[in-house]
Amino acid sequence: MHQNHELELAFDFVQSTHRNLFLTGKAGTGKTTFLHRVKKEIPKRMVVVAPTGVAAINAKGITIHSFFQMPFGPLPPDATLQNRRFSKKKIHIIQSMDLLVIDEISMVRADLLDGIDQVLRRYRDRTRPFGGVQLLMIGDLHQLAPIIKPDDWEILKPYYETGYFFSSQAFQQASVLGLELTHVYRQSNEAFITILNEIRENRLSDASRQNLNKRYTPDQIPGEKEGYITLTTHNASADRINDQKLTAMKSRVFTFEAEVSGTFPEYAYPADELLTLKTGAQVMFVKNDSSSKKEFYNGKIGTITEMDDEVIEVQCEGESSPIVVNRERWENITYTLNEETKEIEEEVLGSFSQYPLRLAWAITIHKSQGLTFEKAVIDAGSSFAHGQTYVALSRCKTLEGIVLSSKITPSGIICDQSVNHYTKEIEENPPTQWDLDEAKRACQFSLLGELFDYLPLGEHISHCLTNLTHHQKAIEGNLTDALIAIQTTTLPELIRIAGAFARQLDSLMVEGQDLEANTVIQERITKACTYFLDQTQAAITSRLDEATFATDNQSVKPLIDESLVKIREELIVKRYCLRGCKEGFTVKDFLKIRAKAFFKKQATRSTAKTKVKDLSSEHPELLKRLQSWRDKQAKEESITPSRVSTLKALVGISNELPDTLEKLRTIHGMGDKRMKKYGAKLLEIVWVYNGKDEEKGAGPGSVSRKVRVQQSLNLG
């Protein structure tokens, strides 16, 4: 597998670039093996989904509908999924993942893929297809097609040319690279491979059809002991054959019940919940051997030779001894975040344990997807769907292992011309090493651009300034001045230098050399990280740390707080990523650093808005006393604090320290009504603060300063 140039090219595209990839190929070309390798070897934060429960279990992933909380009905592009609530953990998984793998993509409807796009845009980047996450789609369009009911298609056809995923609006915007695997591992006979290719593309030649139909021998039907399985188009036919064969046997019936724990939906059961078998029955393994012996694989045929309530022995053709079969375990997983490492991990929701066997005199062509047979009787005369005949024939390793129950005719080969047209484009435009090198370079420069990009920070600051300016009469402090200074002087200079640095890196690139291996560029990057990190701290963070802000308007405060949180979060990510790349830059390491930065900002989100200093006051302790009195007075009168006194007035009092009515009247916001109602108390608070409260030393019969002031106010 590792010597396959196409597989290595596909692996490099997924590992080292941002390109969205559709990996296709004939049956038996190693697509499933490739998926397992990606999961094992590529360190990107990934989620694997599939359109059906069984496909998801086999891919060790989760269903599309479950992960993205999709309805099962049609989803026109103008339908909204906004009312679907995602948990905080699910949102964090979506926001932090690098790669989304969709297995069996041929079965995914166009509208479902657009639904995925809608969710990803909602929680990631609204301006980019699939929210900017990289997609790896795996499947063969010449095999299983999406299931679309006629009524559903009536709703969807105004929006889509076909029901296939490649007709989705998001797919057409996503610049997807198509790569076809051509080396067939399952079959080795060139004549048989030629027949399969011609059927796959709906161009079966007369010579190939005659060669294939030699396998139709009505007078030589295989016997029960020859190990053949019948592939048929309909469930009813397969069930009838298996039931008839099992009933005709005289041996004892054994029934084995699956052991299900936790959450494992019935539609995803990978084997029979109640498995009914008899000694002598022909069976098929439905799972690869998980033990170190590797004695069986998914699709291997054999005959039960011994059986009791605990042990099943299966003898396979050509093997000297029977296989002792034990229960196998399948797991239903979901994705979760590790609270300590913040890695995306698979969490087991439930398990299904059963003997990995099923009756195998017959099986539907649909359920044979992904299996390999040595011998098969193929009943494709009633094919009714795109790709059925191809799937059935391609399950077999050799032409000699096939027996046809009816001749293959042109009418029995159903191929969708839109599929042929699309796959032909992929075949005629295969990616090259040059494409890979360019994609690597684009990925590297894109991530470097993100590292030194200050435009998002500028957008958050602009948004905050808009709110501050719009509500300036209700706001106290110097936060507005601090943000204007950052916006008009610091950011333009950083953006200018970042642009010049990007052009410099581009000029230093040596043709054919990887940026990560260019020592000159790596040295420049480390110096740039130090410079931008220092400037960010000195000219932006420190200014914000010194800024002051307060408001009495309870509708304005959350707006400003949220804007400040966004600014702080952007700074946290920027500083963390710059610090992480001071020793050098690689795509692999940067993706890890960026993910850690994401969770770093989430952890500090709740405290970000508190990092604005109290209002500037000559006497902060007096200001606190005045605010405390105001809040208490407002509570007693059941009114808002601003109706007792504006914050601006309290700041003025704390700065000016008025000790007479005349001085108090000069404070902005102290009108006649407030003076008459609260003037005496405000002066008293100032007197106490200054240590000049005459009440403490007043003798019997004397009139306190506070009383005299109040009398004066009443007379006024």
XYZ file of C-alpha atoms in Angstrom:
716
model
C 0.000 0.000 0.000
C 2.823 2.416 0.860
C 4.340 1.983 -2.627
C 1.181 3.257 -4.306
C 1.957 6.696 -5.776
C -1.701 7.816 -5.854
C -2.276 6.849 -2.218
C 0.910 8.622 -1.148
C -0.127 11.721 -3.093
C -3.553 11.688 -1.458
C -1.967 11.233 1.967
C 0.351 14.206 1.425
C -2.552 16.419 0.306
C -4.472 15.606 3.473
C -1.471 15.888 5.788
C 0.365 18.917 4.406
C -2.223 21.135 2.702
C -5.601 22.790 3.190
C -7.051 21.403 -0.032
C -10.445 19.737 0.060
C -10.093 16.261 -1.442
C -12.505 13.788 -2.988
C -10.754 10.422 -2.993
C -12.444 7.980 -5.329
C -11.503 4.782 -7.081
C -12.739 1.450 -8.266
C -13.792 -1.263 -5.859
C -10.802 -2.830 -4.115
C -8.375 0.073 -4.596
C -7.662 0.614 -0.892
C -9.980 3.489 0.079
C -10.956 1.977 3.438
C -7.340 1.149 4.273
C -6.423 4.744 3.413
C -9.031 6.072 5.863
C -7.621 3.951 8.691
C -4.118 5.199 7.893
C -5.243 8.847 7.962
C -6.823 8.346 11.392
C -3.714 6.637 12.718
C -0.923 8.774 11.275
C -2.140 12.330 10.608
C -2.075 14.524 13.737
C -4.769 16.939 12.574
C -7.801 17.349 14.814
C -10.348 15.342 12.854
C -13.899 14.041 12.965
C -15.069 11.079 10.844
C -18.706 10.897 9.750
C -20.711 8.657 7.414
C -24.267 8.749 6.010
C -25.550 5.517 7.628
C -25.219 3.857 11.011
C -23.477 0.747 9.712
C -21.081 2.806 7.565
C -20.257 4.960 10.584
C -19.580 1.904 12.779
C -17.343 0.398 10.089
C -15.442 3.680 9.690
C -15.194 4.021 13.480
C -16.938 7.361 13.234
C -20.379 8.841 13.809
C -23.369 9.433 11.543
C -23.723 12.774 9.788
C -27.222 13.238 11.189
C -26.052 12.623 14.744
C -22.965 14.836 14.724
C -24.537 17.756 12.853
C -28.035 17.232 14.328
C -29.663 17.101 10.900
C -33.306 16.311 10.203
C -33.918 13.299 7.956
C -36.193 15.082 5.496
C -35.166 17.239 2.532
C -33.133 20.374 3.312
C -33.567 23.055 0.639
C -30.704 25.595 0.663
C -33.025 28.322 1.918
C -34.059 26.219 4.934
C -32.482 27.288 8.205
C -30.868 25.138 10.888
C -30.347 28.052 13.271
C -32.860 26.735 15.802
C -30.820 23.580 16.390
C -28.940 23.956 19.657
C -25.463 22.507 19.992
C -23.772 21.844 23.302
C -20.796 23.978 24.278
C -18.471 20.990 23.853
C -19.853 20.211 20.383
C -19.349 23.835 19.345
C -15.752 23.741 20.590
C -15.110 20.526 18.635
C -16.492 22.123 15.467
C -14.560 25.348 15.973
C -11.236 23.654 16.705
C -11.163 20.762 14.227
C -8.824 20.856 11.228
C -10.230 18.004 9.138
C -13.689 16.572 8.474
C -13.705 13.087 6.888
C -16.907 11.945 5.171
C -16.841 8.240 4.292
C -19.196 6.696 1.703
C -19.707 10.175 0.252
C -21.494 8.694 -2.782
C -24.528 8.092 -0.539
C -24.652 11.710 0.708
C -27.382 13.859 -0.854
C -26.526 17.330 -2.164
C -28.821 19.014 0.341
C -27.244 17.142 3.251
C -23.783 18.369 2.266
C -25.147 21.918 2.079
C -26.593 21.398 5.561
C -23.126 20.460 6.832
C -21.788 23.618 5.201
C -24.443 25.722 6.932
C -23.542 24.369 10.393
C -19.799 24.789 9.855
C -20.207 28.364 8.605
C -22.407 29.177 11.584
C -19.752 28.235 14.137
C -16.583 28.934 12.154
C -15.970 31.348 9.245
C -19.226 32.448 7.583
C -17.397 33.669 4.497
C -15.751 30.352 3.515
C -17.202 27.051 2.233
C -17.549 24.571 5.103
C -16.412 27.297 7.474
C -12.817 26.890 6.300
C -12.406 23.342 7.621
C -10.579 20.910 5.326
C -12.719 18.118 3.848
C -11.675 14.589 2.917
C -14.503 12.801 1.097
C -14.076 9.108 0.328
C -16.262 6.957 -1.892
C -17.049 5.615 -5.343
C -19.848 7.297 -7.268
C -20.208 4.200 -9.445
C -21.303 2.190 -6.428
C -23.930 3.211 -3.866
C -26.046 6.223 -4.832
C -27.963 8.533 -2.459
C -31.517 7.459 -1.665
C -33.974 10.204 -2.619
C -37.710 9.631 -2.416
C -39.761 11.040 -5.334
C -41.594 13.451 -3.014
C -38.307 14.703 -1.591
C -36.877 15.245 -5.068
C -39.873 17.400 -5.986
C -38.805 19.733 -3.189
C -35.091 19.646 -4.016
C -34.969 19.673 -7.815
C -35.499 23.467 -8.162
C -32.148 23.874 -6.384
C -30.025 20.973 -7.630
C -29.105 19.551 -10.996
C -28.704 16.085 -9.451
C -29.083 14.593 -6.005
C -25.386 13.685 -5.782
C -23.094 15.488 -3.363
C -21.121 17.114 -6.198
C -24.227 19.113 -7.141
C -24.370 20.828 -3.752
C -23.843 24.568 -3.722
C -21.119 24.390 -1.081
C -19.186 21.713 -3.000
C -19.137 23.847 -6.126
C -17.683 26.754 -4.152
C -15.110 24.703 -2.279
C -12.448 24.082 -4.944
C -12.416 20.329 -4.340
C -9.545 18.320 -5.750
C -10.558 14.955 -7.233
C -8.113 12.053 -7.051
C -8.879 8.590 -8.402
C -7.112 5.462 -7.198
C -6.482 3.167 -10.153
C -4.495 0.243 -8.787
C -6.884 -2.612 -7.979
C -5.831 -4.839 -5.092
C -8.866 -7.120 -5.036
C -8.559 -8.464 -8.596
C -5.412 -9.341 -10.552
C -6.771 -10.745 -13.828
C -6.542 -8.019 -16.478
C -9.468 -9.377 -18.520
C -11.733 -9.290 -15.466
C -10.531 -5.791 -14.500
C -11.302 -4.643 -18.059
C -14.848 -6.015 -17.798
C -15.400 -4.265 -14.470
C -14.067 -0.948 -15.789
C -16.314 -1.110 -18.848
C -19.412 -1.878 -16.748
C -18.477 0.865 -14.302
C -18.421 3.406 -17.108
C -21.392 1.968 -19.029
C -19.363 1.002 -22.091
C -19.367 -2.796 -21.967
C -18.007 -4.085 -25.276
C -19.465 -7.067 -27.112
C -16.281 -9.039 -26.512
C -16.339 -8.367 -22.763
C -20.060 -9.144 -22.502
C -19.567 -12.480 -24.282
C -16.620 -13.288 -22.022
C -18.654 -12.397 -18.931
C -21.763 -14.314 -19.996
C -19.731 -17.497 -20.269
C -20.246 -17.572 -16.504
C -23.972 -18.176 -17.130
C -24.330 -21.954 -16.905
C -27.968 -22.786 -16.025
C -27.326 -26.524 -16.146
C -24.445 -26.305 -13.674
C -25.805 -24.629 -10.522
C -23.237 -24.855 -7.681
C -24.050 -27.232 -4.865
C -24.505 -26.194 -1.235
C -21.113 -27.520 -0.189
C -19.138 -25.508 -2.717
C -19.033 -22.281 -0.704
C -20.920 -19.971 -3.064
C -22.956 -16.977 -1.849
C -25.829 -15.576 -3.901
C -25.860 -11.814 -4.459
C -29.352 -10.549 -5.197
C -30.961 -7.148 -5.676
C -33.736 -7.348 -3.081
C -33.857 -8.099 0.658
C -36.869 -10.395 0.229
C -34.974 -12.668 -2.174
C -31.946 -12.951 0.102
C -34.077 -13.625 3.198
C -36.149 -16.247 1.370
C -33.074 -18.159 0.187
C -31.454 -18.114 3.643
C -34.668 -19.153 5.437
C -35.340 -21.997 3.010
C -31.811 -23.342 3.298
C -31.770 -23.142 7.098
C -35.222 -24.712 7.494
C -34.265 -27.660 5.281
C -31.401 -28.596 7.585
C -32.133 -31.285 10.208
C -29.566 -30.236 12.780
C -30.343 -28.485 16.063
C -31.132 -24.755 16.135
C -28.906 -22.471 18.191
C -29.856 -18.859 18.883
C -27.342 -16.341 20.090
C -28.528 -13.004 21.481
C -26.377 -9.918 21.076
C -25.139 -8.194 24.203
C -25.914 -4.490 23.908
C -24.722 -1.991 26.493
C -25.019 1.759 26.704
C -26.368 3.600 23.673
C -26.296 1.644 20.419
C -29.223 2.376 18.040
C -30.876 -0.560 16.306
C -30.416 0.929 12.833
C -26.655 0.704 13.357
C -26.520 -2.941 14.498
C -23.626 -4.469 12.509
C -24.884 -8.053 12.974
C -28.141 -9.869 13.790
C -29.453 -9.110 17.273
C -30.800 -12.675 17.364
C -28.474 -14.916 15.386
C -30.066 -18.253 14.454
C -27.665 -20.933 13.208
C -27.380 -24.692 12.665
C -24.399 -26.973 12.315
C -23.705 -27.307 8.595
C -25.005 -23.810 7.764
C -23.045 -21.658 5.338
C -22.017 -18.462 7.070
C -20.083 -15.310 6.349
C -17.878 -13.345 8.699
C -19.100 -9.755 9.083
C -16.013 -8.316 10.742
C -12.251 -8.522 10.489
C -10.590 -10.669 13.160
C -9.607 -8.310 15.988
C -7.252 -10.869 17.548
C -3.596 -11.233 16.674
C -4.368 -14.427 14.705
C -6.173 -12.547 11.869
C -7.893 -15.790 10.817
C -10.892 -14.171 9.120
C -11.975 -11.000 7.375
C -15.254 -9.253 6.599
C -16.841 -11.327 3.790
C -15.013 -14.621 4.325
C -17.280 -17.640 3.708
C -17.264 -20.914 5.629
C -19.402 -23.739 7.044
C -20.262 -24.374 10.682
C -18.780 -27.731 11.699
C -19.241 -27.675 15.495
C -21.450 -25.604 17.749
C -22.798 -25.445 21.277
C -24.080 -22.653 23.499
C -20.618 -21.107 23.846
C -18.449 -22.215 20.928
C -18.823 -21.988 17.127
C -16.328 -23.571 14.761
C -16.261 -22.567 11.104
C -14.377 -24.469 8.422
C -13.308 -22.387 5.414
C -12.381 -23.899 2.052
C -8.708 -24.617 1.590
C -7.834 -24.403 5.270
C -6.602 -27.356 7.309
C -8.415 -26.605 10.557
C -11.617 -24.820 11.548
C -11.701 -21.321 13.015
C -12.868 -21.112 16.631
C -15.151 -18.093 16.625
C -15.598 -15.890 19.678
C -17.830 -12.909 20.144
C -16.585 -9.669 18.624
C -17.272 -6.177 19.954
C -18.371 -3.121 17.986
C -18.418 0.326 19.530
C -20.753 3.268 19.025
C -18.699 6.398 19.512
C -19.124 10.114 19.738
C -16.552 12.870 19.795
C -15.684 14.791 22.947
C -13.015 17.112 24.268
C -10.489 15.965 26.823
C -10.788 18.565 29.613
C -7.072 18.396 30.400
C -5.387 18.056 26.991
C -8.210 19.664 24.933
C -7.698 16.971 22.290
C -10.663 15.693 20.268
C -11.184 12.149 21.529
C -13.525 9.283 20.747
C -15.934 8.527 23.588
C -17.630 5.126 23.618
C -21.389 5.562 24.062
C -22.269 1.903 23.810
C -21.168 -1.481 22.536
C -22.621 -4.372 20.573
C -21.213 -7.859 21.158
C -22.151 -10.804 18.956
C -20.621 -13.669 17.018
C -19.384 -12.007 13.789
C -21.404 -14.303 11.526
C -24.498 -14.256 9.357
C -26.197 -16.805 7.132
C -24.487 -16.641 3.773
C -26.352 -18.590 1.182
C -27.532 -15.173 0.003
C -27.014 -11.459 0.657
C -28.243 -8.272 -1.015
C -25.891 -6.442 -3.331
C -26.338 -3.351 -1.152
C -25.123 -5.158 1.969
C -22.208 -6.668 0.092
C -20.654 -3.198 -0.249
C -17.027 -3.358 0.866
C -16.896 -7.166 1.023
C -14.718 -9.595 -0.921
C -15.838 -13.068 -2.049
C -14.003 -16.006 -3.527
C -17.188 -17.482 -5.028
C -20.562 -15.910 -5.753
C -23.776 -16.567 -7.642
C -24.871 -13.203 -9.006
C -28.549 -12.489 -9.599
C -28.352 -9.037 -11.204
C -31.173 -9.555 -13.688
C -33.497 -7.370 -11.594
C -31.085 -4.478 -11.071
C -33.037 -1.303 -10.442
C -30.459 1.243 -9.283
C -27.306 2.928 -10.498
C -24.184 0.810 -9.986
C -25.826 -2.395 -8.686
C -24.395 -4.707 -11.332
C -20.934 -3.209 -10.953
C -20.999 -3.564 -7.149
C -22.089 -7.210 -7.388
C -19.421 -8.248 -9.883
C -16.660 -6.222 -8.220
C -17.131 -8.076 -4.915
C -15.525 -11.151 -6.519
C -11.795 -11.713 -6.666
C -11.827 -13.665 -9.928
C -13.993 -14.112 -12.980
C -13.759 -17.862 -12.448
C -15.378 -17.465 -9.011
C -18.561 -16.012 -10.557
C -21.690 -17.884 -11.567
C -24.429 -15.825 -13.244
C -28.039 -16.819 -12.587
C -29.049 -14.776 -15.645
C -27.152 -13.203 -18.504
C -25.878 -9.663 -18.213
C -27.628 -7.429 -20.757
C -27.190 -3.716 -21.511
C -30.519 -3.008 -19.800
C -29.212 -4.542 -16.568
C -26.302 -2.102 -16.396
C -27.692 1.119 -14.968
C -25.298 4.064 -14.907
C -26.076 7.700 -14.225
C -24.634 9.859 -16.989
C -24.063 12.769 -14.616
C -21.804 10.483 -12.591
C -19.930 9.408 -15.717
C -19.427 13.041 -16.716
C -18.117 14.080 -13.311
C -15.805 11.097 -12.827
C -14.458 11.548 -16.361
C -13.335 15.052 -15.414
C -11.467 13.603 -12.432
C -9.842 10.914 -14.567
C -8.706 13.436 -17.174
C -7.316 15.954 -14.679
C -5.304 14.013 -12.100
C -3.295 16.094 -9.610
C 0.468 16.133 -10.021
C 3.455 16.597 -7.759
C 3.510 20.242 -8.885
C -0.081 20.637 -7.651
C 0.938 19.161 -4.291
C 3.963 21.465 -3.976
C 1.820 24.507 -4.787
C -0.844 23.417 -2.311
C 1.788 22.934 0.406
C 3.196 26.371 -0.290
C -0.278 27.937 -0.262
C -1.061 26.236 3.059
C 2.184 27.391 4.643
C 1.786 31.003 3.485
C -1.879 30.996 4.483
C -1.043 29.952 8.037
C 1.850 32.418 8.209
C -0.508 35.119 6.995
C -2.897 34.166 9.770
C -0.063 34.306 12.312
C 0.787 37.927 11.411
C -2.727 39.085 10.526
C -3.991 41.999 12.637
C -7.106 42.745 10.591
C -9.440 40.611 12.792
C -8.213 42.502 15.860
C -8.856 45.763 14.033
C -12.409 44.673 13.220
C -13.143 43.901 16.883
C -11.697 47.263 17.951
C -13.776 49.088 15.315
C -16.908 47.354 16.541
C -16.149 48.323 20.131
C -15.487 51.947 19.114
C -18.780 52.082 17.248
C -20.627 51.112 20.436
C -18.594 53.511 22.562
C -19.181 56.429 20.176
C -22.887 55.730 19.814
C -23.365 55.732 23.591
C -20.651 58.247 24.532
C -22.944 60.296 26.793
C -23.471 57.261 29.041
C -19.805 56.291 29.266
C -16.988 57.385 31.551
C -13.274 56.635 31.291
C -10.499 56.787 28.702
C -11.188 53.462 26.932
C -12.325 55.264 23.771
C -9.095 57.279 23.574
C -6.987 54.150 24.106
C -8.751 52.239 21.315
C -8.556 55.177 18.905
C -4.809 55.376 19.497
C -4.411 51.656 18.785
C -6.606 51.847 15.707
C -5.022 54.923 14.133
C -1.341 54.418 14.937
C -0.402 50.912 16.113
C -2.479 48.666 13.868
C -1.759 50.424 10.549
C 1.956 50.147 11.230
C 1.782 46.458 12.206
C -0.347 45.674 9.148
C 2.115 47.521 6.893
C 5.103 45.657 8.310
C 3.291 42.296 8.094
C 2.581 42.917 4.400
C 6.192 43.799 3.699
C 7.339 40.720 5.616
C 5.076 38.446 3.549
C 6.526 39.862 0.327
C 10.025 39.345 1.680
C 9.318 35.695 2.498
C 7.923 35.148 -0.971
C 11.090 36.542 -2.554
C 13.246 34.281 -0.386
C 11.476 31.099 -1.464
C 13.743 28.843 -3.494
C 11.936 27.010 -6.293
C 11.353 23.391 -5.351
C 12.334 23.928 -1.708
C 9.937 23.481 1.167
C 9.445 26.600 3.274
C 9.882 24.527 6.417
C 13.356 23.474 5.240
C 14.493 26.982 4.258
C 16.830 28.081 7.069
C 16.892 31.728 5.981
C 13.099 31.965 6.053
C 12.900 30.151 9.381
C 15.355 32.646 10.877
C 13.265 35.571 9.592
C 10.097 34.037 11.007
C 11.577 33.653 14.482
C 12.755 37.288 14.473
C 9.364 38.455 13.200
C 7.570 36.555 15.968
C 9.712 38.277 18.593
C 9.108 41.714 17.057
C 5.336 41.358 16.677
C 5.009 39.794 20.122
C 6.849 42.740 21.731
C 4.838 45.305 19.783
C 1.549 43.610 20.607
C 2.367 43.672 24.310
C 3.795 47.176 24.465
C 1.501 49.057 22.098
C -1.805 47.193 22.429
C -2.130 45.007 25.531
C -0.482 47.503 27.877
C -2.743 50.309 26.618
C -5.808 48.218 27.248
C -4.527 47.309 30.699
C -4.331 51.019 31.541
C -7.703 51.925 30.007
C -10.688 52.841 32.183
C -14.363 52.347 31.473
C -17.640 52.556 33.371
C -21.281 53.214 32.591
C -24.604 53.413 34.376
C -26.525 52.268 31.316
C -27.268 48.592 31.888
C -28.100 48.009 28.219
C -24.791 49.501 27.063
C -22.527 47.694 29.535
C -22.995 44.167 28.098
C -22.349 45.489 24.569
C -19.023 46.989 25.577
C -18.121 44.017 27.766
C -18.686 41.587 24.878
C -16.619 43.777 22.528
C -13.799 43.856 25.059
C -13.966 40.069 25.412
C -13.579 39.663 21.634
C -10.571 42.006 21.640
C -8.948 40.193 24.557
C -9.590 36.772 22.991
C -7.956 37.863 19.736
C -4.943 39.139 21.665
C -4.675 35.905 23.638
C -4.595 33.835 20.435
C -2.179 36.243 18.747
C 0.305 36.271 21.617
C 0.100 32.506 22.183
C 0.704 31.685 18.499
C 3.553 34.202 18.127
C 5.199 32.853 21.265
C 4.767 29.266 20.032
C 6.495 29.976 16.699
C 9.517 31.852 18.096
C 11.636 28.713 17.661
C 10.502 28.000 14.087
C 7.428 27.311 11.979
C 5.924 24.068 10.682
C 2.345 23.424 9.620
C 2.066 20.459 11.973
C 3.242 22.421 15.017
C 1.276 25.560 14.158
C -1.999 23.631 13.977
C -1.328 22.263 17.463
C -0.410 25.709 18.785
C -3.510 27.278 17.244
C -5.774 24.641 18.803
C -4.222 25.223 22.235
C -4.647 28.975 21.765
C -8.331 28.445 20.996
C -8.909 26.736 24.336
C -6.669 29.222 26.100
C -8.985 32.052 25.041
C -12.052 30.017 26.029
C -10.617 29.525 29.505
C -10.045 33.265 29.992
C -13.255 34.444 28.359
C -15.105 34.923 31.649
C -12.412 37.237 33.048
C -11.451 39.163 29.916
C -13.883 42.015 30.441
C -12.706 42.635 34.023
C -9.268 43.682 32.798
C -10.387 47.303 32.462
C -9.341 49.559 35.312
C -11.737 51.470 37.527
C -12.518 55.032 36.509
C -9.702 57.478 36.924
C -10.270 59.510 40.084
C -8.126 61.761 42.245
C -9.727 60.045 45.251
C -10.734 56.456 44.311
C -11.739 55.591 47.876
C -14.195 58.502 47.973
C -15.584 57.432 44.576
C -16.230 53.954 45.948
C -18.054 55.422 48.984
C -20.177 57.643 46.749
C -21.061 54.703 44.473
C -21.925 52.524 47.478
C -24.223 55.213 48.886
C -25.845 55.739 45.482
C -26.569 52.022 45.042
C -28.057 51.789 48.544
C -30.206 54.898 48.009
C -31.455 53.603 44.652
C -32.423 50.297 46.242
C -34.360 52.051 49.016
C -36.269 54.157 46.486
C -36.643 51.268 43.975
C -35.126 53.330 41.175
C -32.063 52.955 38.959
C -28.755 54.311 40.374
C -28.433 56.843 37.539
C -31.631 58.567 38.722
C -29.982 59.221 42.089
C -26.819 60.555 40.486
C -24.966 60.089 37.233
C -21.616 58.384 37.316
C -20.066 61.477 35.745
C -21.331 63.580 38.694
C -19.848 61.173 41.247
C -16.488 61.225 39.466
C -16.618 65.030 39.480
C -17.355 65.113 43.213
C -14.511 62.673 43.970
C -12.111 64.842 41.987
C -13.216 68.337 43.132
C -14.059 67.524 46.786
C -16.771 70.225 47.068
C -17.377 71.209 50.702
C -20.043 73.894 50.145
C -23.346 74.080 48.323
C -21.915 76.563 45.858
C -19.067 74.226 44.905
C -21.377 71.226 44.707
C -23.687 73.083 42.287
C -20.773 73.500 39.846
C -20.462 69.703 39.373
C -21.962 68.666 36.038
C -25.177 66.708 36.612
C -26.098 68.303 39.971
C -29.314 70.086 39.073
C -31.758 71.739 41.508
C -33.808 68.581 42.001
C -30.807 66.435 42.906
C -29.323 69.212 45.039
C -32.464 69.551 47.117
C -32.919 65.791 47.531
C -29.363 64.526 47.939
C -27.047 67.577 48.283
C -26.760 67.475 52.044
C -25.908 63.773 52.102
C -23.317 64.130 49.328
C -21.591 66.968 51.189
C -21.635 64.887 54.370
C -19.858 62.000 52.581
C -17.198 64.435 51.354
C -16.796 65.945 54.840
C -16.404 62.536 56.459
C -13.820 61.572 53.853
C -11.892 64.789 54.546
C -12.178 64.310 58.326
C -14.214 67.499 58.754
C -17.554 66.043 59.925
C -18.767 68.486 62.621
C -21.456 66.106 63.898
C -18.849 64.092 65.768
C -17.867 67.009 67.960
C -21.201 68.802 68.226
C -22.328 69.633 71.784
C -25.821 69.621 73.312
C -28.192 71.992 71.644
C -25.844 72.747 68.730
C -26.955 72.502 65.115
C -24.818 70.277 62.897
C -23.355 71.414 59.595
C -25.470 68.825 57.752
C -28.700 70.192 59.315
C -27.754 73.746 58.443
C -27.077 72.767 54.862
C -30.359 70.921 54.591
C -32.236 73.899 56.055
C -30.540 76.161 53.513
C -31.569 73.826 50.685
C -35.171 73.741 51.891
C -35.325 77.529 52.107
C -33.832 77.766 48.627
